[in-house]
mmCIF file of N, CA and C in Angstrom:
data_model
loop_
_atom_site.group_PDB
_atom_site.id
_atom_site.type_symbol
_atom_site.label_atom_id
_atom_site.label_comp_id
_atom_site.label_asym_id
_atom_site.label_seq_id
_atom_site.Cartn_x
_atom_site.Cartn_y
_atom_site.Cartn_z
ATOM 1 N N MET A 661 69.058 100.955 4.878
ATOM 2 C CA MET A 661 69.188 102.584 4.683
ATOM 3 C C MET A 661 70.032 102.855 5.843
ATOM 4 N N GLU A 662 69.407 102.414 6.851
ATOM 5 C CA GLU A 662 69.672 102.860 8.174
ATOM 6 C C GLU A 662 71.308 102.716 8.387
ATOM 7 N N THR A 663 71.939 101.622 8.191
ATOM 8 C CA THR A 663 73.366 101.593 8.274
ATOM 9 C C THR A 663 73.728 102.453 7.208
ATOM 10 N N ILE A 664 73.647 102.891 6.074
ATOM 11 C CA ILE A 664 74.353 103.756 5.259
ATOM 12 C C ILE A 664 74.389 104.974 5.888
ATOM 13 N N LEU A 665 72.921 105.423 6.546
ATOM 14 C CA LEU A 665 72.756 106.906 7.330
ATOM 15 C C LEU A 665 73.380 106.846 8.475
ATOM 16 N N ALA A 666 73.815 105.937 8.872
ATOM 17 C CA ALA A 666 74.625 105.784 10.411
ATOM 18 C C ALA A 666 76.390 105.719 10.011
ATOM 19 N N LYS A 667 76.474 105.497 9.177
ATOM 20 C CA LYS A 667 77.917 105.136 8.715
ATOM 21 C C LYS A 667 78.595 106.547 8.540
ATOM 22 N N GLY A 668 77.748 107.645 7.759
ATOM 23 C CA GLY A 668 78.217 108.599 7.547
ATOM 24 C C GLY A 668 78.622 109.681 8.413
ATOM 25 N N ASP A 669 79.634 110.513 8.403
ATOM 26 C CA ASP A 669 79.927 111.394 9.502
ATOM 27 C C ASP A 669 79.147 112.846 9.354
ATOM 28 N N TYR A 670 78.752 112.908 8.257
ATOM 29 C CA TYR A 670 77.684 113.912 7.912
ATOM 30 C C TYR A 670 76.301 113.441 7.505
ATOM 31 N N PRO A 671 75.159 114.262 8.188
ATOM 32 C CA PRO A 671 73.856 113.492 7.424
ATOM 33 C C PRO A 671 73.908 113.420 6.189
ATOM 34 N N GLU A 672 74.442 114.760 5.237
ATOM 35 C CA GLU A 672 74.091 115.296 4.255
ATOM 36 C C GLU A 672 74.742 113.714 3.174
ATOM 37 N N ILE A 673 75.838 113.473 3.448
ATOM 38 C CA ILE A 673 76.415 112.583 2.921
ATOM 39 C C ILE A 673 75.878 110.885 2.566
ATOM 40 N N GLY A 674 75.515 110.842 3.915
ATOM 41 C CA GLY A 674 74.533 109.401 4.053
ATOM 42 C C GLY A 674 73.241 109.621 3.429
ATOM 43 N N TYR A 675 72.863 111.009 3.327
ATOM 44 C CA TYR A 675 71.604 111.026 2.684
ATOM 45 C C TYR A 675 71.979 110.785 1.060
ATOM 46 N N LYS A 676 72.787 111.194 0.786
ATOM 47 C CA LYS A 676 73.385 111.169 -0.906
ATOM 48 C C LYS A 676 73.355 109.888 -1.297
ATOM 49 N N ARG A 677 74.404 109.107 -0.055
ATOM 50 C CA ARG A 677 74.900 107.893 -0.534
ATOM 51 C C ARG A 677 73.329 106.990 -0.436
ATOM 52 N N ALA A 678 72.438 107.092 0.365
ATOM 53 C CA ALA A 678 70.857 106.144 0.317
ATOM 54 C C ALA A 678 70.005 106.524 -1.001
ATOM 55 N N MET A 679 70.180 107.757 -1.432
ATOM 56 C CA MET A 679 69.774 107.939 -2.636
ATOM 57 C C MET A 679 70.112 107.330 -3.558
ATOM 58 N N GLY A 680 71.559 107.283 -3.588
ATOM 59 C CA GLY A 680 72.233 106.598 -4.898
ATOM 60 C C GLY A 680 71.638 105.183 -4.853
ATOM 61 N N VAL A 681 71.675 104.297 -3.830
ATOM 62 C CA VAL A 681 71.021 103.066 -3.412
ATOM 63 C C VAL A 681 69.506 102.914 -4.281
ATOM 64 N N ILE A 682 69.127 103.790 -3.777
ATOM 65 C CA ILE A 682 67.377 103.824 -4.085
ATOM 66 C C ILE A 682 67.331 104.169 -5.890
ATOM 67 N N GLN A 683 68.305 104.889 -6.090
ATOM 68 C CA GLN A 683 68.380 105.116 -7.883
ATOM 69 C C GLN A 683 68.892 103.632 -8.183
ATOM 70 N N LEU A 684 69.638 102.670 -7.898
ATOM 71 C CA LEU A 684 69.933 101.768 -8.434
ATOM 72 C C LEU A 684 68.674 100.905 -8.733
ATOM 73 N N HIS A 685 67.557 101.215 -8.192
ATOM 74 C CA HIS A 685 66.416 99.889 -8.912
ATOM 75 C C HIS A 685 66.016 100.201 -10.246
ATOM 76 N N LYS A 686 66.318 101.568 -10.687
ATOM 77 C CA LYS A 686 65.948 101.972 -12.001
ATOM 78 C C LYS A 686 66.479 101.183 -13.067
ATOM 79 N N ALA A 687 67.695 100.792 -12.838
ATOM 80 C CA ALA A 687 68.869 99.881 -13.640
ATOM 81 C C ALA A 687 68.545 98.467 -13.518
ATOM 82 N N TYR A 688 68.540 98.016 -12.212
ATOM 83 C CA TYR A 688 68.448 96.898 -11.962
ATOM 84 C C TYR A 688 66.990 96.130 -11.372
ATOM 85 N N GLY A 689 66.200 96.836 -11.243
ATOM 86 C CA GLY A 689 64.701 96.714 -10.559
ATOM 87 C C GLY A 689 64.865 96.394 -8.875
ATOM 88 N N ALA A 690 63.527 96.153 -8.362
ATOM 89 C CA ALA A 690 63.293 96.273 -6.904
ATOM 90 C C ALA A 690 63.988 95.157 -6.534
ATOM 91 N N GLU A 691 63.522 93.989 -7.274
ATOM 92 C CA GLU A 691 64.081 92.638 -6.511
ATOM 93 C C GLU A 691 65.301 92.322 -6.542
ATOM 94 N N ARG A 692 66.008 92.314 -7.356
ATOM 95 C CA ARG A 692 67.420 92.501 -7.533
ATOM 96 C C ARG A 692 68.320 93.392 -6.155
ATOM 97 N N LEU A 693 67.523 94.689 -6.673
ATOM 98 C CA LEU A 693 68.259 95.681 -5.322
ATOM 99 C C LEU A 693 68.077 95.311 -4.147
ATOM 100 N N ASP A 694 66.850 94.555 -3.546
ATOM 101 C CA ASP A 694 66.628 94.085 -2.563
ATOM 102 C C ASP A 694 67.243 93.036 -2.152
ATOM 103 N N ASN A 695 67.796 91.748 -2.944
ATOM 104 C CA ASN A 695 68.562 90.663 -2.892
ATOM 105 C C ASN A 695 69.967 91.170 -2.620
ATOM 106 N N ALA A 696 70.429 92.183 -3.573
ATOM 107 C CA ALA A 696 71.943 92.736 -3.342
ATOM 108 C C ALA A 696 72.236 93.459 -1.980
ATOM 109 N N CYS A 697 70.892 94.083 -1.376
ATOM 110 C CA CYS A 697 71.110 94.535 -0.145
ATOM 111 C C CYS A 697 71.343 93.488 1.197
ATOM 112 N N LYS A 698 70.221 92.448 0.913
ATOM 113 C CA LYS A 698 70.203 91.398 1.974
ATOM 114 C C LYS A 698 71.650 90.748 1.782
ATOM 115 N N ARG A 699 72.341 90.696 0.738
ATOM 116 C CA ARG A 699 73.710 90.113 0.557
ATOM 117 C C ARG A 699 74.710 91.111 1.478
ATOM 118 N N ALA A 700 74.719 92.287 0.935
ATOM 119 C CA ALA A 700 75.654 92.896 1.701
ATOM 120 C C ALA A 700 75.215 93.404 2.957
ATOM 121 N N LEU A 701 74.275 93.132 3.605
ATOM 122 C CA LEU A 701 73.976 93.094 5.198
ATOM 123 C C LEU A 701 74.501 91.729 5.716
ATOM 124 N N GLN A 702 74.456 90.979 5.068
ATOM 125 C CA GLN A 702 74.837 89.418 5.419
ATOM 126 C C GLN A 702 76.344 89.449 5.645
ATOM 127 N N ALA A 703 77.043 89.830 4.673
ATOM 128 C CA ALA A 703 78.783 90.193 4.557
ATOM 129 C C ALA A 703 78.956 91.341 5.497
ATOM 130 N N ASP A 704 78.031 92.015 6.149
ATOM 131 C CA ASP A 704 78.469 93.323 6.811
ATOM 132 C C ASP A 704 79.418 94.352 6.187
ATOM 133 N N ALA A 705 78.888 94.113 5.055
ATOM 134 C CA ALA A 705 79.774 95.181 3.964
ATOM 135 C C ALA A 705 78.776 96.116 3.029
ATOM 136 N N VAL A 706 77.946 97.132 3.858
ATOM 137 C CA VAL A 706 76.980 97.900 3.383
ATOM 138 C C VAL A 706 77.423 99.007 3.058
ATOM 139 N N SER A 707 77.696 99.504 1.643
ATOM 140 C CA SER A 707 77.946 100.670 1.254
ATOM 141 C C SER A 707 77.344 100.743 -0.282
ATOM 142 N N TYR A 708 77.047 102.024 -0.681
ATOM 143 C CA TYR A 708 76.858 102.287 -1.972
ATOM 144 C C TYR A 708 77.657 101.296 -3.206
ATOM 145 N N MET A 709 78.634 101.568 -2.884
ATOM 146 C CA MET A 709 80.010 100.883 -3.691
ATOM 147 C C MET A 709 79.917 99.474 -3.885
ATOM 148 N N ARG A 710 79.380 98.772 -2.870
ATOM 149 C CA ARG A 710 79.121 97.332 -2.590
ATOM 150 C C ARG A 710 78.246 96.827 -3.246
ATOM 151 N N ILE A 711 77.017 97.537 -2.873
ATOM 152 C CA ILE A 711 75.793 96.965 -3.012
ATOM 153 C C ILE A 711 75.991 97.382 -4.793
ATOM 154 N N ARG A 712 76.569 98.419 -5.589
ATOM 155 C CA ARG A 712 76.097 98.624 -7.140
ATOM 156 C C ARG A 712 77.234 97.262 -7.563
ATOM 157 N N ASN A 713 78.302 97.039 -6.349
ATOM 158 C CA ASN A 713 79.372 96.035 -7.288
ATOM 159 C C ASN A 713 78.713 94.614 -7.284
ATOM 160 N N ILE A 714 77.595 94.284 -6.452
ATOM 161 C CA ILE A 714 77.055 93.014 -6.249
ATOM 162 C C ILE A 714 75.922 92.663 -7.153
ATOM 163 N N LEU A 715 75.293 94.112 -7.604
ATOM 164 C CA LEU A 715 74.252 94.121 -8.924
ATOM 165 C C LEU A 715 75.330 94.200 -10.168
ATOM 166 N N LYS A 716 76.243 95.075 -10.245
ATOM 167 C CA LYS A 716 76.956 95.098 -11.334
ATOM 168 C C LYS A 716 77.540 93.684 -12.097
ATOM 169 N N ASN A 717 77.841 92.836 -10.848
ATOM 170 C CA ASN A 717 78.618 91.457 -11.184
ATOM 171 C C ASN A 717 77.532 90.325 -10.696
ATOM 172 N N ASN A 718 76.028 90.686 -10.973
ATOM 173 C CA ASN A 718 75.466 89.751 -10.938
ATOM 174 C C ASN A 718 75.395 88.764 -9.658
ATOM 175 N N LEU A 719 75.818 89.215 -8.458
ATOM 176 C CA LEU A 719 76.015 88.262 -7.213
ATOM 177 C C LEU A 719 75.143 88.301 -6.636
ATOM 178 N N ASP A 720 73.699 89.048 -6.842
ATOM 179 C CA ASP A 720 72.773 88.783 -6.054
ATOM 180 C C ASP A 720 72.042 87.386 -6.810
ATOM 181 N N LYS A 721 72.427 87.059 -7.749
ATOM 182 C CA LYS A 721 72.094 85.941 -8.714
ATOM 183 C C LYS A 721 72.283 84.803 -8.283
ATOM 184 N N SER A 722 73.514 84.767 -7.490
ATOM 185 C CA SER A 722 74.373 83.615 -7.068
ATOM 186 C C SER A 722 73.455 82.428 -6.405
ATOM 187 N N SER A 723 73.558 81.298 -6.517
ATOM 188 C CA SER A 723 72.956 80.165 -6.168
ATOM 189 C C SER A 723 73.893 80.056 -4.552
ATOM 190 N N LEU A 724 74.891 80.331 -4.367
ATOM 191 C CA LEU A 724 75.399 80.220 -2.871
ATOM 192 C C LEU A 724 74.637 81.110 -2.014
ATOM 193 N N PHE A 725 74.505 82.471 -2.479
ATOM 194 C CA PHE A 725 73.562 83.607 -1.878
ATOM 195 C C PHE A 725 72.370 83.013 -1.325
ATOM 196 N N TYR A 726 71.451 82.175 -1.856
ATOM 197 C CA TYR A 726 70.278 81.750 -1.896
ATOM 198 C C TYR A 726 70.558 80.679 -0.985
ATOM 199 N N ARG A 727 71.545 79.918 -0.601
ATOM 200 C CA ARG A 727 71.630 78.907 0.306
ATOM 201 C C ARG A 727 71.696 79.527 1.462
ATOM 202 N N ASP A 728 72.436 80.629 1.553
ATOM 203 C CA ASP A 728 73.065 81.308 2.774
ATOM 204 C C ASP A 728 71.481 81.990 3.178
ATOM 205 N N LEU A 729 70.528 82.049 2.581
ATOM 206 C CA LEU A 729 69.559 83.157 2.895
ATOM 207 C C LEU A 729 68.478 82.001 3.449
ATOM 208 N N GLU A 730 68.536 80.900 3.172
ATOM 209 C CA GLU A 730 67.707 79.773 3.843
ATOM 210 C C GLU A 730 67.464 80.281 5.300
ATOM 211 N N GLU A 731 66.138 79.327 6.125
ATOM 212 C CA GLU A 731 65.960 80.017 7.112
ATOM 213 C C GLU A 731 66.935 79.331 7.860
ATOM 214 N N ASP A 732 67.293 79.808 8.909
ATOM 215 C CA ASP A 732 68.393 79.520 10.061
ATOM 216 C C ASP A 732 68.385 78.253 10.466
ATOM 217 N N LYS A 733 69.278 77.326 9.949
ATOM 218 C CA LYS A 733 69.162 76.016 10.554
ATOM 219 C C LYS A 733 70.566 75.867 11.575
ATOM 220 N N SER A 734 70.001 74.929 12.476
ATOM 221 C CA SER A 734 70.929 74.967 13.520
ATOM 222 C C SER A 734 71.882 73.558 13.180
ATOM 223 N N HIS A 735 73.400 73.906 13.279
ATOM 224 C CA HIS A 735 73.963 73.116 12.789
ATOM 225 C C HIS A 735 74.097 71.771 13.957
ATOM 226 N N ILE A 736 73.574 71.962 15.149
ATOM 227 C CA ILE A 736 73.631 70.884 16.034
ATOM 228 C C ILE A 736 72.387 70.254 15.652
ATOM 229 N N PRO A 737 72.383 68.678 15.619
ATOM 230 C CA PRO A 737 71.162 68.145 15.089
ATOM 231 C C PRO A 737 70.545 67.549 16.309
ATOM 232 N N ASP A 738 69.217 67.640 16.033
ATOM 233 C CA ASP A 738 68.200 67.235 17.242
ATOM 234 C C ASP A 738 68.747 65.920 17.656
ATOM 235 N N HIS A 739 68.463 65.993 19.003
ATOM 236 C CA HIS A 739 68.845 64.983 19.964
ATOM 237 C C HIS A 739 68.212 64.960 21.105
ATOM 238 N N GLY A 740 67.978 64.055 22.039
ATOM 239 C CA GLY A 740 67.421 64.337 23.022
ATOM 240 C C GLY A 740 68.196 64.638 24.490
ATOM 241 N N ASN A 741 69.499 64.198 24.150
ATOM 242 C CA ASN A 741 70.466 64.341 25.324
ATOM 243 C C ASN A 741 71.219 65.708 25.164
ATOM 244 N N ILE A 742 70.645 66.705 24.255
ATOM 245 C CA ILE A 742 71.160 67.835 23.985
ATOM 246 C C ILE A 742 70.564 69.020 24.935
ATOM 247 N N ARG A 743 71.282 69.871 25.905
ATOM 248 C CA ARG A 743 70.635 70.669 26.846
ATOM 249 C C ARG A 743 70.454 72.303 26.153
ATOM 250 N N GLY A 744 69.624 73.267 26.678
ATOM 251 C CA GLY A 744 69.958 74.073 26.002
ATOM 252 C C GLY A 744 70.532 75.206 26.676
ATOM 253 N N ALA A 745 70.358 76.519 26.473
ATOM 254 C CA ALA A 745 70.839 77.610 27.134
ATOM 255 C C ALA A 745 70.595 77.674 28.940
ATOM 256 N N SER A 746 69.082 77.262 28.915
ATOM 257 C CA SER A 746 68.626 77.368 30.175
ATOM 258 C C SER A 746 69.519 76.278 31.133
ATOM 259 N N ALA A 747 69.691 75.372 30.810
ATOM 260 C CA ALA A 747 70.717 74.366 31.500
ATOM 261 C C ALA A 747 71.717 75.043 32.005
ATOM 262 N N TYR A 748 72.337 76.197 31.869
ATOM 263 C CA TYR A 748 73.674 76.350 32.373
ATOM 264 C C TYR A 748 73.259 78.035 33.244
ATOM 265 N N ARG A 749 72.224 78.271 33.491
ATOM 266 C CA ARG A 749 71.825 79.216 34.397
ATOM 267 C C ARG A 749 72.491 79.095 35.758
#
């Protein structure tokens, strides 16, 4: 909601868009709405239309999405010879 409210030029427009997103829970449920919002945030594409399209196309249920939501796993393998950021100060 913060992102939607911050994007609008006028507070009233942002408020209407935020209320539209909240109203989507009636048709799709709170859990699906939450997952759609997470996906939109992850893609840096937060808007009412994007969230509605994610829900409409069932992209919030996509298995690819859930793999992306897993805990942040480092792409660097654990090894005793790898230095962290503190070694470069």
